[in-house]
PDB file of C-alpha atoms in Angstrom:
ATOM      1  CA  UNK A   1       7.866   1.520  16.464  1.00  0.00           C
ATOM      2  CA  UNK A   2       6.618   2.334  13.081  1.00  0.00           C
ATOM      3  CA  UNK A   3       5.827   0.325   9.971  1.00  0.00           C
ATOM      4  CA  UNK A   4       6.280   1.447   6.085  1.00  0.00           C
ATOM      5  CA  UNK A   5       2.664  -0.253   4.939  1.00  0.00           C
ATOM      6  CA  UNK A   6       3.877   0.229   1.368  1.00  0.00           C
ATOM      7  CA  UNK A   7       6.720   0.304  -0.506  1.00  0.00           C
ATOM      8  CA  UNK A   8       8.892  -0.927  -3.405  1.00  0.00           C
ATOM      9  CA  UNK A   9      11.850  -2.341  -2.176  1.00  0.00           C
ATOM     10  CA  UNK A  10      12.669  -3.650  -5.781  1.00  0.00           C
ATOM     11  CA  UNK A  11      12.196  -0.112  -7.333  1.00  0.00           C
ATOM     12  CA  UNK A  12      15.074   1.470  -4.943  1.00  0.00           C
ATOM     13  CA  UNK A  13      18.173   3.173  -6.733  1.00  0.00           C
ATOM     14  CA  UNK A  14      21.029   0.784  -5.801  1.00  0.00           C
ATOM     15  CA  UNK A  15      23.202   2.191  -8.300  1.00  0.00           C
ATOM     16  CA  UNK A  16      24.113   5.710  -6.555  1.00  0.00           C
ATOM     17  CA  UNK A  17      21.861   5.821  -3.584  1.00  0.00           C
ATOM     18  CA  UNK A  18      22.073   2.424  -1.742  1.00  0.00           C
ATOM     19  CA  UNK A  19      24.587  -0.072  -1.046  1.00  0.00           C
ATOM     20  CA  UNK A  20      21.744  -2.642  -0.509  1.00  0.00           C
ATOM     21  CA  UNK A  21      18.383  -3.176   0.333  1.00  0.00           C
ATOM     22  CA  UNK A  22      20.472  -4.132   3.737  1.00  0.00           C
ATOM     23  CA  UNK A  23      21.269  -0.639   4.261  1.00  0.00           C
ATOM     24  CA  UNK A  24      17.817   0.489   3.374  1.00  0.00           C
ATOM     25  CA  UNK A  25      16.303  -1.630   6.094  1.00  0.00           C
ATOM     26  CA  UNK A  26      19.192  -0.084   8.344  1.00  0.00           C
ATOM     27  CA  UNK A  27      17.943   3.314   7.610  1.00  0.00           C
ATOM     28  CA  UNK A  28      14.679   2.626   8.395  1.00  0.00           C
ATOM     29  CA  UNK A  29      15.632   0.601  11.751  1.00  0.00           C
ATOM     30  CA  UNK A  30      18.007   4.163  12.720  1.00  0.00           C
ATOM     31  CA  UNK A  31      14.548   6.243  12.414  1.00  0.00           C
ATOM     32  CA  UNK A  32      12.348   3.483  14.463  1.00  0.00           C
ATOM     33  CA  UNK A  33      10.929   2.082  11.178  1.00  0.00           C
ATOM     34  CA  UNK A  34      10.724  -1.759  12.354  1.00  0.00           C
ATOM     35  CA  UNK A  35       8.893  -3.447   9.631  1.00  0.00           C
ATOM     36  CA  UNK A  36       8.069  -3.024   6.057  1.00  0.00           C
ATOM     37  CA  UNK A  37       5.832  -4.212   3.649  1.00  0.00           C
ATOM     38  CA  UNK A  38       7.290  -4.049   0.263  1.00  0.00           C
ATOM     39  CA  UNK A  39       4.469  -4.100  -2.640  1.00  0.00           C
ATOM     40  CA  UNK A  40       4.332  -6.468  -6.059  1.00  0.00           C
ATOM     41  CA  UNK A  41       3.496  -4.753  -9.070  1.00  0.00           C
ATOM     42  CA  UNK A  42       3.931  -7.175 -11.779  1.00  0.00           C
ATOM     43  CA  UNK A  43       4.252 -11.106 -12.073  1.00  0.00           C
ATOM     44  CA  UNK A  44       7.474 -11.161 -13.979  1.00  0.00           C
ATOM     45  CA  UNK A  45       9.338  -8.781 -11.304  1.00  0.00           C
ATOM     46  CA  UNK A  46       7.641 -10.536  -8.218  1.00  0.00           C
ATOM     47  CA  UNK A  47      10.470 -13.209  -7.807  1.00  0.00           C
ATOM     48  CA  UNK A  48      13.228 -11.030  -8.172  1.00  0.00           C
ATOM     49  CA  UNK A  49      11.616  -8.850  -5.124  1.00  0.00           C
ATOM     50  CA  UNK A  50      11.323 -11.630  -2.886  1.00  0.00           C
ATOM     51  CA  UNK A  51      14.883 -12.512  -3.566  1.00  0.00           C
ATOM     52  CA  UNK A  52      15.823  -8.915  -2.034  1.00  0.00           C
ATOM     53  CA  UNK A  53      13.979  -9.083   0.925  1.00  0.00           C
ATOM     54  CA  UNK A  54      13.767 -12.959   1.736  1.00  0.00           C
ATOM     55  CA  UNK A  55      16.509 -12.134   4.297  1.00  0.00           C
ATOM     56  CA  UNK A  56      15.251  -9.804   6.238  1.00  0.00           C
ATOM     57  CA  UNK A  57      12.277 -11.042   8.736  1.00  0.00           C
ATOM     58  CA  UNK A  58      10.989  -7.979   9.384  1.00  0.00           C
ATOM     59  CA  UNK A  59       9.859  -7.126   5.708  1.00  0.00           C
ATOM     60  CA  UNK A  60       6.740  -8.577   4.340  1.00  0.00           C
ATOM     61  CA  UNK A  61       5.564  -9.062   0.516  1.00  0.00           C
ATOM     62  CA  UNK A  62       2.341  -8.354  -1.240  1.00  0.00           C
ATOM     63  CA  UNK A  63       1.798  -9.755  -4.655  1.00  0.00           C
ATOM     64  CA  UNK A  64      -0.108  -8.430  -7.316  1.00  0.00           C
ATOM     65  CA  UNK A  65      -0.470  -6.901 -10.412  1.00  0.00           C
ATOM     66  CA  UNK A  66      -1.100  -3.149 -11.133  1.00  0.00           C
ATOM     67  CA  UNK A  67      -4.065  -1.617 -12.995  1.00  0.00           C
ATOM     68  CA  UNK A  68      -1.186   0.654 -15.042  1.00  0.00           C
ATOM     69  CA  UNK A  69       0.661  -2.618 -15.368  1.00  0.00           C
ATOM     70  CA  UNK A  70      -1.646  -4.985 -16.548  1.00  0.00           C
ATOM     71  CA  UNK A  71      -0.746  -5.376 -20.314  1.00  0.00           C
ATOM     72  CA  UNK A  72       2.389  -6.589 -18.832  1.00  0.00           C
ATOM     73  CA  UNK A  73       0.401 -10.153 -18.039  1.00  0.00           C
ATOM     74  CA  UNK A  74      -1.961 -10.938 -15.725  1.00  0.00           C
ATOM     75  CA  UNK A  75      -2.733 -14.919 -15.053  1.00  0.00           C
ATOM     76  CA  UNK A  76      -4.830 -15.928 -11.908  1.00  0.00           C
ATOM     77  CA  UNK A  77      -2.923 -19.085 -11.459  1.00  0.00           C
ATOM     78  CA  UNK A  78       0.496 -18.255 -11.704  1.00  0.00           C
ATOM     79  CA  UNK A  79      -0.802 -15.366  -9.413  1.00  0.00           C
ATOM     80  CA  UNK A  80      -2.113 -17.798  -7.028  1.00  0.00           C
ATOM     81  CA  UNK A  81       0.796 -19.470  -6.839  1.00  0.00           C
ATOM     82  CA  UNK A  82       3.474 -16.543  -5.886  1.00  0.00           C
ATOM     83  CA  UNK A  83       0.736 -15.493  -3.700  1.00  0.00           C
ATOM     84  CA  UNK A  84       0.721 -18.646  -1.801  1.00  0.00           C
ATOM     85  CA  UNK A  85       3.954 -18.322  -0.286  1.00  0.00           C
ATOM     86  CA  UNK A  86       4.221 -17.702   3.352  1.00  0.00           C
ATOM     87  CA  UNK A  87       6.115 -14.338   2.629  1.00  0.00           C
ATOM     88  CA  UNK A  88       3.052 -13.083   0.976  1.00  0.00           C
ATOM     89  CA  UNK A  89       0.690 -11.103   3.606  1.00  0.00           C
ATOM     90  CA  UNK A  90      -1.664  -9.192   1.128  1.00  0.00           C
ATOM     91  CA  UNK A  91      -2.748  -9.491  -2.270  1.00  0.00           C
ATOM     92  CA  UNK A  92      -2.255  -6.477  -4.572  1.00  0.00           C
ATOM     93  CA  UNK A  93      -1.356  -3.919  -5.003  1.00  0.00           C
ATOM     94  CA  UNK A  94      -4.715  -3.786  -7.904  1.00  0.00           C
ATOM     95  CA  UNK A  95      -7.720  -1.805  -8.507  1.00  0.00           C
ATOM     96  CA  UNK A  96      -8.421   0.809 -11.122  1.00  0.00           C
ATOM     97  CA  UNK A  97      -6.453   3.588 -12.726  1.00  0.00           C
ATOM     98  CA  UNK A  98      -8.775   5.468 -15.089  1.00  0.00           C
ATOM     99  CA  UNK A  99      -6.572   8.705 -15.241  1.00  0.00           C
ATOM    100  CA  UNK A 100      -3.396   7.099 -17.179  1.00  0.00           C
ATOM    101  CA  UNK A 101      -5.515   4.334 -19.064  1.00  0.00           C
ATOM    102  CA  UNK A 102      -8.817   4.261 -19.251  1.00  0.00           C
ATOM    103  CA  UNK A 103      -8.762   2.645 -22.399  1.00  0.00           C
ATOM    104  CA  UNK A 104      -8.168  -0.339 -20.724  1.00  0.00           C
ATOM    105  CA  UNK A 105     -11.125   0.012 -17.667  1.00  0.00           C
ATOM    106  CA  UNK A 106     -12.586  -3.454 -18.656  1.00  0.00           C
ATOM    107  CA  UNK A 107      -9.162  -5.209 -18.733  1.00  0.00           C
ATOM    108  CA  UNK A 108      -8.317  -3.265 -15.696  1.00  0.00           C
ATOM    109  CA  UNK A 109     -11.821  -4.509 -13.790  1.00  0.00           C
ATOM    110  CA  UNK A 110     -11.789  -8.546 -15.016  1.00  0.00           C
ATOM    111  CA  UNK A 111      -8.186  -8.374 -13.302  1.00  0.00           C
ATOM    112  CA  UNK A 112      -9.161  -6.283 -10.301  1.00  0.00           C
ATOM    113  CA  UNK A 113     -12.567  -9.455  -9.669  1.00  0.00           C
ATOM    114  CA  UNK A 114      -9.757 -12.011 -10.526  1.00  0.00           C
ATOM    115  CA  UNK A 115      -7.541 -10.390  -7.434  1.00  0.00           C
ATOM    116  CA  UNK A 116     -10.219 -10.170  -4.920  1.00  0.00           C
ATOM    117  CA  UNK A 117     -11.318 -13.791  -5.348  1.00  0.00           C
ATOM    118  CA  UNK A 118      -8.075 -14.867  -4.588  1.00  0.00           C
ATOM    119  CA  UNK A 119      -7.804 -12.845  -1.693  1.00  0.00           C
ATOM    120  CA  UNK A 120     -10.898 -14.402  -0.144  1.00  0.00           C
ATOM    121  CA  UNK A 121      -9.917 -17.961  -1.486  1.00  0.00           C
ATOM    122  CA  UNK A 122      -6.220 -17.399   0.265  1.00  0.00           C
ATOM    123  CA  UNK A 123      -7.680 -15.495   3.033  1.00  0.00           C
ATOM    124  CA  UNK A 124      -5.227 -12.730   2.843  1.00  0.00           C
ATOM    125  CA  UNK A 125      -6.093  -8.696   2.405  1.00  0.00           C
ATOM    126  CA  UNK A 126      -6.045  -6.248  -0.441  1.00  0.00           C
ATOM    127  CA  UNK A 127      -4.018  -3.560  -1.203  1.00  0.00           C
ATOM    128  CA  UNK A 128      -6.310  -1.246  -3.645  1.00  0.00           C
ATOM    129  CA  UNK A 129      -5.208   1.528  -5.739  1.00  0.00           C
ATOM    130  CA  UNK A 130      -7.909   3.433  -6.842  1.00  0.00           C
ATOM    131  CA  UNK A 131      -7.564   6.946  -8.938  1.00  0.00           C
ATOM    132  CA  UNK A 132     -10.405   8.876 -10.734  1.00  0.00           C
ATOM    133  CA  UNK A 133     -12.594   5.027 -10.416  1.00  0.00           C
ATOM    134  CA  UNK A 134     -14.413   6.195  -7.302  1.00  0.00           C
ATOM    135  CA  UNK A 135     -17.639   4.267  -8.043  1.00  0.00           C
ATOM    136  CA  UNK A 136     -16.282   1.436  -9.947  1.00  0.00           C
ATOM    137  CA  UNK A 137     -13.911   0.696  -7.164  1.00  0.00           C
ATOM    138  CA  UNK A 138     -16.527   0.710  -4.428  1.00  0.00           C
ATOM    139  CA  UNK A 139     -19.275  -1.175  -6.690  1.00  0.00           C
ATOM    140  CA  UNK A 140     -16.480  -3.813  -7.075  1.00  0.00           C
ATOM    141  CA  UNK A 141     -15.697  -4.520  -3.717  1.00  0.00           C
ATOM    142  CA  UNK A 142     -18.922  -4.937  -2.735  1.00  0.00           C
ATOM    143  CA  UNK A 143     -20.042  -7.613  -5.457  1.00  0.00           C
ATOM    144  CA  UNK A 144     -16.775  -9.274  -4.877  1.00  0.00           C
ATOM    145  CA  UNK A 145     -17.266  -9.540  -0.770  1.00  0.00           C
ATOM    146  CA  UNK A 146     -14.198  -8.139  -0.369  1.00  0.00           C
ATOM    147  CA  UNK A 147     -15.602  -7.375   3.153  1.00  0.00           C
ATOM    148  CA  UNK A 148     -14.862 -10.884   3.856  1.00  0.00           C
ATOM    149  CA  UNK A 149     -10.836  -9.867   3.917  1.00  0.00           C
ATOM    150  CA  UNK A 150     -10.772  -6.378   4.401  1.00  0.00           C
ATOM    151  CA  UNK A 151      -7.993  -4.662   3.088  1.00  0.00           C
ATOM    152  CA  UNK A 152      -6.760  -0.912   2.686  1.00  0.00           C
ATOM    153  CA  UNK A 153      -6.692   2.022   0.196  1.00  0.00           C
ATOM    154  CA  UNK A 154      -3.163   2.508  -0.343  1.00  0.00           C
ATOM    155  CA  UNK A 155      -1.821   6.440  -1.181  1.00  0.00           C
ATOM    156  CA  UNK A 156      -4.990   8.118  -0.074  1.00  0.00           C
ATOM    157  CA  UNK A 157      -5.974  10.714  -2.338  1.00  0.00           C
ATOM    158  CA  UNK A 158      -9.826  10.550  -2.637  1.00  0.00           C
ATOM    159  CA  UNK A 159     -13.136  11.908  -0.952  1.00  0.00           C
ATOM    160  CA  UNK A 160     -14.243  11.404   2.870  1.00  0.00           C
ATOM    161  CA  UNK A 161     -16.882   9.528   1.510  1.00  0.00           C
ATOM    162  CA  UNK A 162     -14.917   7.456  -0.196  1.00  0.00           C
ATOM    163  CA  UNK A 163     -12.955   6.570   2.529  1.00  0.00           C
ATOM    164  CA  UNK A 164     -16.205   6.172   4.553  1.00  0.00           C
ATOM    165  CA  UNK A 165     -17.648   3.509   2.434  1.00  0.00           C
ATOM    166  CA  UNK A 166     -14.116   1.654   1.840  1.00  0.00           C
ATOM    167  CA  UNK A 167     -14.312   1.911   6.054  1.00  0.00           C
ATOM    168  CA  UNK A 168     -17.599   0.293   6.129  1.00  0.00           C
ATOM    169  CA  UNK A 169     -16.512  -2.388   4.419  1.00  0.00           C
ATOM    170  CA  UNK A 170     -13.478  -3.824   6.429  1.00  0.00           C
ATOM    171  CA  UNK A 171     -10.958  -1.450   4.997  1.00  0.00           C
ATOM    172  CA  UNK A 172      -8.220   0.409   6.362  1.00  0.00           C
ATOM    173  CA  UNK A 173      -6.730   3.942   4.451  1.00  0.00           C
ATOM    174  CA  UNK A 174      -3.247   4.834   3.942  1.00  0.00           C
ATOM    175  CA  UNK A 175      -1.587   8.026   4.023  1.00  0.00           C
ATOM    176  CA  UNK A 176       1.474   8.803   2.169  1.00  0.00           C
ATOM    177  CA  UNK A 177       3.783  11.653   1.824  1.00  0.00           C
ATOM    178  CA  UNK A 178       1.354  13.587  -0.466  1.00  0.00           C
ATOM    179  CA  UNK A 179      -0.737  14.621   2.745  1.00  0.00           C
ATOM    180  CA  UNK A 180       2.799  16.929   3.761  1.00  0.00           C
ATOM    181  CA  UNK A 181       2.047  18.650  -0.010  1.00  0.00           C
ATOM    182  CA  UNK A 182       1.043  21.880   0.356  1.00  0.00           C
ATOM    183  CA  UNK A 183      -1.871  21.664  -2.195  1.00  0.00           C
ATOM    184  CA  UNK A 184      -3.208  18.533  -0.158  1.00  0.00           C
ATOM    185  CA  UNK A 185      -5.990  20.828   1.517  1.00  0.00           C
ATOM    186  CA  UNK A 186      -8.537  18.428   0.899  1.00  0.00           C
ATOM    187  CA  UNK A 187      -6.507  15.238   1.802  1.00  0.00           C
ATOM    188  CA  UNK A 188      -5.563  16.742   4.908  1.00  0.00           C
ATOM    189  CA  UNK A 189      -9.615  17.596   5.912  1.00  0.00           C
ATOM    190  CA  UNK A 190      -9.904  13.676   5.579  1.00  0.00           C
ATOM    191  CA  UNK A 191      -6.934  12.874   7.540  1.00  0.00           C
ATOM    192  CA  UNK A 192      -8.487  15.072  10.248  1.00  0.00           C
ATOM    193  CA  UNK A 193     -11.745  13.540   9.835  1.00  0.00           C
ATOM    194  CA  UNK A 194     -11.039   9.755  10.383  1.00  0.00           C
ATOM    195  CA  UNK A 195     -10.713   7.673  12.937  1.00  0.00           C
ATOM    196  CA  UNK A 196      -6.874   7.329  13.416  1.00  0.00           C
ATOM    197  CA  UNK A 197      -7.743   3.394  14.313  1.00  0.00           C
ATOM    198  CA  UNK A 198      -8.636   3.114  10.713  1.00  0.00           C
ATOM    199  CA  UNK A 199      -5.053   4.651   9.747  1.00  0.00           C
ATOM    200  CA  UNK A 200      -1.962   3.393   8.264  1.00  0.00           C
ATOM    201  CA  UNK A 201       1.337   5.324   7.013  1.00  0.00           C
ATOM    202  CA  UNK A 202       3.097   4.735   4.220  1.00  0.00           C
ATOM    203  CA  UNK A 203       5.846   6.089   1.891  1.00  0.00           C
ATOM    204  CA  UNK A 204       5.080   4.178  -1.484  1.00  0.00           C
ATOM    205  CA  UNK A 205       9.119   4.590  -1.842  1.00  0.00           C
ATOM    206  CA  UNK A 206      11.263   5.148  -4.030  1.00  0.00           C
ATOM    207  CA  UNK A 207       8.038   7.535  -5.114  1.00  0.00           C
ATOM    208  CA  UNK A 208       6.551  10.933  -3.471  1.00  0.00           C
ATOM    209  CA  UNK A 209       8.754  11.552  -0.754  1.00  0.00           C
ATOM    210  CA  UNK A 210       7.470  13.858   1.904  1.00  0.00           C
ATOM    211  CA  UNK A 211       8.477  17.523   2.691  1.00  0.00           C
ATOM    212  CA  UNK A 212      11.264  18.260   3.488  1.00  0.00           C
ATOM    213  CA  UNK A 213      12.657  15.495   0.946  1.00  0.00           C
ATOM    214  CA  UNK A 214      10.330  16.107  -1.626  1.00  0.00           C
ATOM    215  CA  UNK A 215      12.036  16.265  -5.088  1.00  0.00           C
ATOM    216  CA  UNK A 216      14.039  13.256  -3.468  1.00  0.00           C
ATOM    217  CA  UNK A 217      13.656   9.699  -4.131  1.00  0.00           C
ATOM    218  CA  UNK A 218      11.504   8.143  -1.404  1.00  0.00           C
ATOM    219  CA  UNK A 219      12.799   5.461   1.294  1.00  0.00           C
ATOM    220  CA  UNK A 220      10.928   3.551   4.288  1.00  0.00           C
ATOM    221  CA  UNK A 221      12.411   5.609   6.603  1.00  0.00           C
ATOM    222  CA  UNK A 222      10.841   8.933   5.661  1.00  0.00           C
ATOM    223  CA  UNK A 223       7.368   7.141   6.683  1.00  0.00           C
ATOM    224  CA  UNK A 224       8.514   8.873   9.894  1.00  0.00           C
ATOM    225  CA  UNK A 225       7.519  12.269   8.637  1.00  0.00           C
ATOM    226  CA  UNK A 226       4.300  10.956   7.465  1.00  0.00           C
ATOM    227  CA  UNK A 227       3.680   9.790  10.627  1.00  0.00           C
ATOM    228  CA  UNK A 228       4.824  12.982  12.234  1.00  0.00           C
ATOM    229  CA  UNK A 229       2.626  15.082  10.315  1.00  0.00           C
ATOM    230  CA  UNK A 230      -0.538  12.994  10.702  1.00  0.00           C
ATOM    231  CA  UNK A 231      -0.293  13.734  14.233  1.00  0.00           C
ATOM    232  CA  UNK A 232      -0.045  17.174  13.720  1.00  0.00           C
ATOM    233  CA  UNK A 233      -3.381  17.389  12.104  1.00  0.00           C
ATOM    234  CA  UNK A 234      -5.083  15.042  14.496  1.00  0.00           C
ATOM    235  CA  UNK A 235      -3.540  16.799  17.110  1.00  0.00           C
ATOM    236  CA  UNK A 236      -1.298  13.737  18.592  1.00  0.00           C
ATOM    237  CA  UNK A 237       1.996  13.276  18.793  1.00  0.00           C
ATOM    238  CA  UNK A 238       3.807  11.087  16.434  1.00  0.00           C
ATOM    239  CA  UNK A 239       4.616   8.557  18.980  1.00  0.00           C
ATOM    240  CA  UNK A 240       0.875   8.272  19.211  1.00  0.00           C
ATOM    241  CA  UNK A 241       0.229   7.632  15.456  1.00  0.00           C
ATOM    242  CA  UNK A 242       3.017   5.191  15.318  1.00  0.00           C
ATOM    243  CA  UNK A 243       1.505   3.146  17.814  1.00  0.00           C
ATOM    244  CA  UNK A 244      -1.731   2.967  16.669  1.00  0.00           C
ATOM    245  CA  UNK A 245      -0.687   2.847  12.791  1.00  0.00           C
ATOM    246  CA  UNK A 246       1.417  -0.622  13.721  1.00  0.00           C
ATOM    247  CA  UNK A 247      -1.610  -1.884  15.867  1.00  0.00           C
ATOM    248  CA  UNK A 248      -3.612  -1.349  12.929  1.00  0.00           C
ATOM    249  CA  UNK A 249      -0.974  -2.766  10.522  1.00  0.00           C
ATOM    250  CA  UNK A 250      -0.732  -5.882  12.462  1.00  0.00           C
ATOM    251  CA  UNK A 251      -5.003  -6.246  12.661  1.00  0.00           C
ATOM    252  CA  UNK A 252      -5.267  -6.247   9.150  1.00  0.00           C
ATOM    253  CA  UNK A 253      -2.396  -8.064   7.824  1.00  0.00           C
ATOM    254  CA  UNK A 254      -2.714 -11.041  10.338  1.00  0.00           C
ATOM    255  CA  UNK A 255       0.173 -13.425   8.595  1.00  0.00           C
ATOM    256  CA  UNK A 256       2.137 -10.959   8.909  1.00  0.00           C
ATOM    257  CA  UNK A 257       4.063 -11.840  12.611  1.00  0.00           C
ATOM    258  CA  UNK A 258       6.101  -9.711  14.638  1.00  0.00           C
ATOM    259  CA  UNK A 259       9.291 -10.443  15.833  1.00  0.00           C
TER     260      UNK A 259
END
């Protein structure tokens, strides 16, 4: 059994590549991909995503709004209130995105505190994405108690220490399809460095699929490469890693119930 910790079910091309988000969940299911956990971005698109996948038991919704999407609109209590429903497992995806926009890192941050207290208030964990915001990320967390949800650093592309610190606080890190990228070298020393109980997998689909689809778009059930090549570098096999990646899926996210 595997799980796809993150994707975007809404984001899928159902004009030429996909009947439905039926037959994306089929894929997944033909490749041992059980559950998926498909990812808000925005408030304005987050109803239209549950629609899509409030059929299908085995997928589970974050809601959030995204540092590159926050001029979009960003208000805590209509956020509080999508996030409220029983659907909803995480809160996020948020954080900081200084490499596309770092014109708006204050916006950006007053969002990111706003997200974290309603994860603590609703009791539900954080999905962070965090790029080039190292310090800001970390110092945020910790005045926020995130440690008091936990939580996990989606499409893993920073430092071991990084992922250290986000460890010592209750968080989890994802890998994505990037760590199959040949230029990965240093993403692949951390992957080999961590504890593979503080692992997930993820594809972040329709977005970087692995090798040998790279170039592609990205579906949940390529997380089985991910998963596949994780366990080459820790040396398991990727039965191993999707064992322990769905044990650790299931710790974290703990509304989110299993058939």
């Amino acid at each position: 059994m595997l799980v796809d910790s993150h994707c975007h079910l809404d984001k899928l091309n159902y004009d030429d590549l996909h009947t439905d988000v039926a037959a994306v969940v089929d894929n997944a299911k033909q490749r041992g991909v059980d559950y998926l956990l498909s990812v808000g971005v925005t408030l304005k698109s987050f109803p239209n995503m549950m629609e899509l996948i409030r059929p299908f038991d085995n997928v589970f919704a974050s809601c959030g709004v995204h540092p590159l999407d926050i001029e979009e609109g960003f208000d805590y209590d209509t956020l509080k209130k999508l996030a409220s429903d029983d659907r909803v497992v995480a809160i996020g995806e948020t954080g900081l995105d200084y490499h596309y926009q770092p014109e708006l890192a204050e916006k950006q941050k007053d969002a990111f505190r706003q997200h974290i207290r309603l994860a603590v208030e609703l009791n539900k964990p954080l999905i962070i994405h965090t790029r080039m915001a190292r310090e800001d990320t970390l110092q945020i967390l910790r005045e926020e108690n995130a440690q008091k949800v936990g939580g996990v650093l989606h499409c893993f592309t920073e430092s071991f220490e990084m992922a250290e610190a986000a460890i010592e606080l209750g968080f989890y890190i994802s890998i994505s399809g990037i760590v199959t990228f040949n230029k990965a070298s240093e993403l692949k020393d951390v992957v080999r460095r961590l504890p593979l109980e503080k692992l997930l997998v993820e594809t972040d689909s329709p977005y970087l699929a692995p090798v040998p689809f790279r170039g592609k778009e990205n579906q949940p059930a390529y997380v089985r490469e991910v998963a596949d090549y994780v366990g080459l570098l820790k040396g398991v096999s990727g039965e191993e890693v999707a064992k322990v990646t769905t044990e650790n899926f299931f710790n974290l996210f703990s509304h989110a119930k299993q058939r």
